[in-house]
Amino acid sequence: MEIWINPACSKCRSALSLLDAEGADYTVRRYLEDVPAPDEIRAVLDRLGLEPWDITRTQEAAAKELGLKEWARDAAARDRWIEALAAHPKLIQRPIITADDGTAVVARSEDAVRDALGRHG
């Protein structure tokens, strides 16, 4: 399994602690440094069963600069959102865990991390 983290994020750190406590086998991706390409974001969205606006941090400065709140949230606008996430990875909600079985979860709570672990093993 892989977990996308920002080391400065407390929810990311607590997710890692929980994974370690459970003895999980995982790879860390610092997605602000190792930025996901649009196709990778698409693949993760498919696994999450979410749309790009569902994983966008609309309170970030970059979101305000782009005027994201005004953007359409429909199929036609989907690529525009994905391109914005790839161009401004800080906008991506975190942490995201992708499990080996093809599922993924936005692991912002202990329950969500356990969810990923439960499906994982």
XYZ file of N, CA and C in Angstrom, residues 1-6 12 15 19 27-29 31 36 41 44-45 47-48 50 55-56 85 92-99 103-108 116:
114
model
N 0.836 -1.182 0.000
C 0.000 0.000 0.000
C 0.873 1.233 0.000
N 0.307 2.312 -0.489
C 1.053 3.564 -0.553
C 0.254 4.643 0.165
N 0.959 5.534 0.848
C 0.287 6.647 1.524
C 0.906 7.946 1.033
N 0.042 8.854 0.573
C 0.497 10.181 0.134
C 0.445 11.095 1.335
N 1.575 11.689 1.684
C 1.613 12.548 2.868
C 2.324 13.873 2.618
N 1.990 14.801 3.478
C 2.742 16.041 3.647
C 3.281 15.924 5.074
N -1.465 13.332 8.729
C -0.563 12.410 8.022
C 0.340 11.687 9.018
N -1.587 9.108 10.913
C -1.869 7.936 10.070
C -0.633 7.033 9.993
N -0.225 3.130 11.150
C 0.264 2.087 10.237
C 1.436 1.349 10.869
N 4.482 2.166 1.551
C 5.446 3.077 0.942
C 4.938 4.490 1.163
N 5.824 5.385 1.544
C 5.450 6.790 1.743
C 5.742 7.568 0.465
N 4.795 8.362 0.059
C 5.019 9.269 -1.064
C 4.805 10.696 -0.582
N 3.967 13.705 -1.645
C 3.405 14.119 -2.924
C 3.674 15.583 -3.276
N 2.159 13.952 -8.152
C 1.452 13.025 -9.046
C 1.052 13.699 -10.362
N -3.506 11.059 -10.654
C -4.622 11.618 -9.877
C -5.935 10.988 -10.340
N -6.196 7.488 -8.880
C -6.524 7.500 -7.453
C -7.991 7.893 -7.247
N -8.479 8.842 -8.020
C -9.895 9.228 -7.922
C -10.796 8.051 -8.251
N -10.094 4.932 -7.828
C -10.013 3.996 -6.703
C -10.793 4.507 -5.499
N -10.771 5.822 -5.316
C -11.504 6.416 -4.197
C -13.010 6.444 -4.467
N -14.266 8.999 -6.051
C -14.558 10.408 -5.807
C -14.247 11.247 -7.036
N -11.626 15.946 -3.311
C -10.339 15.829 -2.608
C -9.539 17.127 -2.702
N -10.217 18.229 -3.003
C -9.536 19.518 -3.134
C -9.667 20.310 -1.841
N -4.959 20.249 -9.588
C -4.376 19.441 -8.504
C -2.943 19.036 -8.838
N -4.304 18.983 -2.793
C -4.801 17.605 -2.645
C -5.021 17.274 -1.165
N -6.222 16.807 -0.876
C -6.569 16.379 0.483
C -5.624 15.247 0.889
N -5.286 15.184 2.141
C -4.302 14.192 2.601
C -4.686 13.668 3.976
N -4.133 12.566 4.389
C -3.366 11.607 3.584
C -4.290 10.713 2.760
N -3.796 10.236 1.639
C -4.546 9.277 0.826
C -3.776 7.960 0.864
N -4.483 6.898 1.229
C -3.868 5.563 1.264
C -4.446 4.739 0.113
N -3.573 4.175 -0.697
C -4.027 3.244 -1.725
C -3.602 1.840 -1.293
N -4.579 0.977 -1.182
C -4.324 -0.394 -0.721
C -3.996 -1.291 -1.910
N -8.275 -0.542 -3.846
C -9.112 0.490 -3.237
C -8.225 1.612 -2.692
N -8.854 2.710 -2.344
C -8.129 3.828 -1.741
C -9.057 4.522 -0.768
N -8.458 5.277 0.150
C -9.243 5.986 1.164
C -8.523 7.284 1.523
N -9.310 8.344 1.771
C -8.739 9.575 2.317
C -8.717 9.353 3.829
N -7.505 9.177 4.364
C -7.349 8.688 5.739
C -7.204 9.819 6.759
N -8.230 10.649 6.877
C -8.154 11.788 7.785
C -8.565 11.434 9.208
N -8.640 1.161 5.615
C -7.668 0.786 4.584
C -6.924 -0.483 5.000
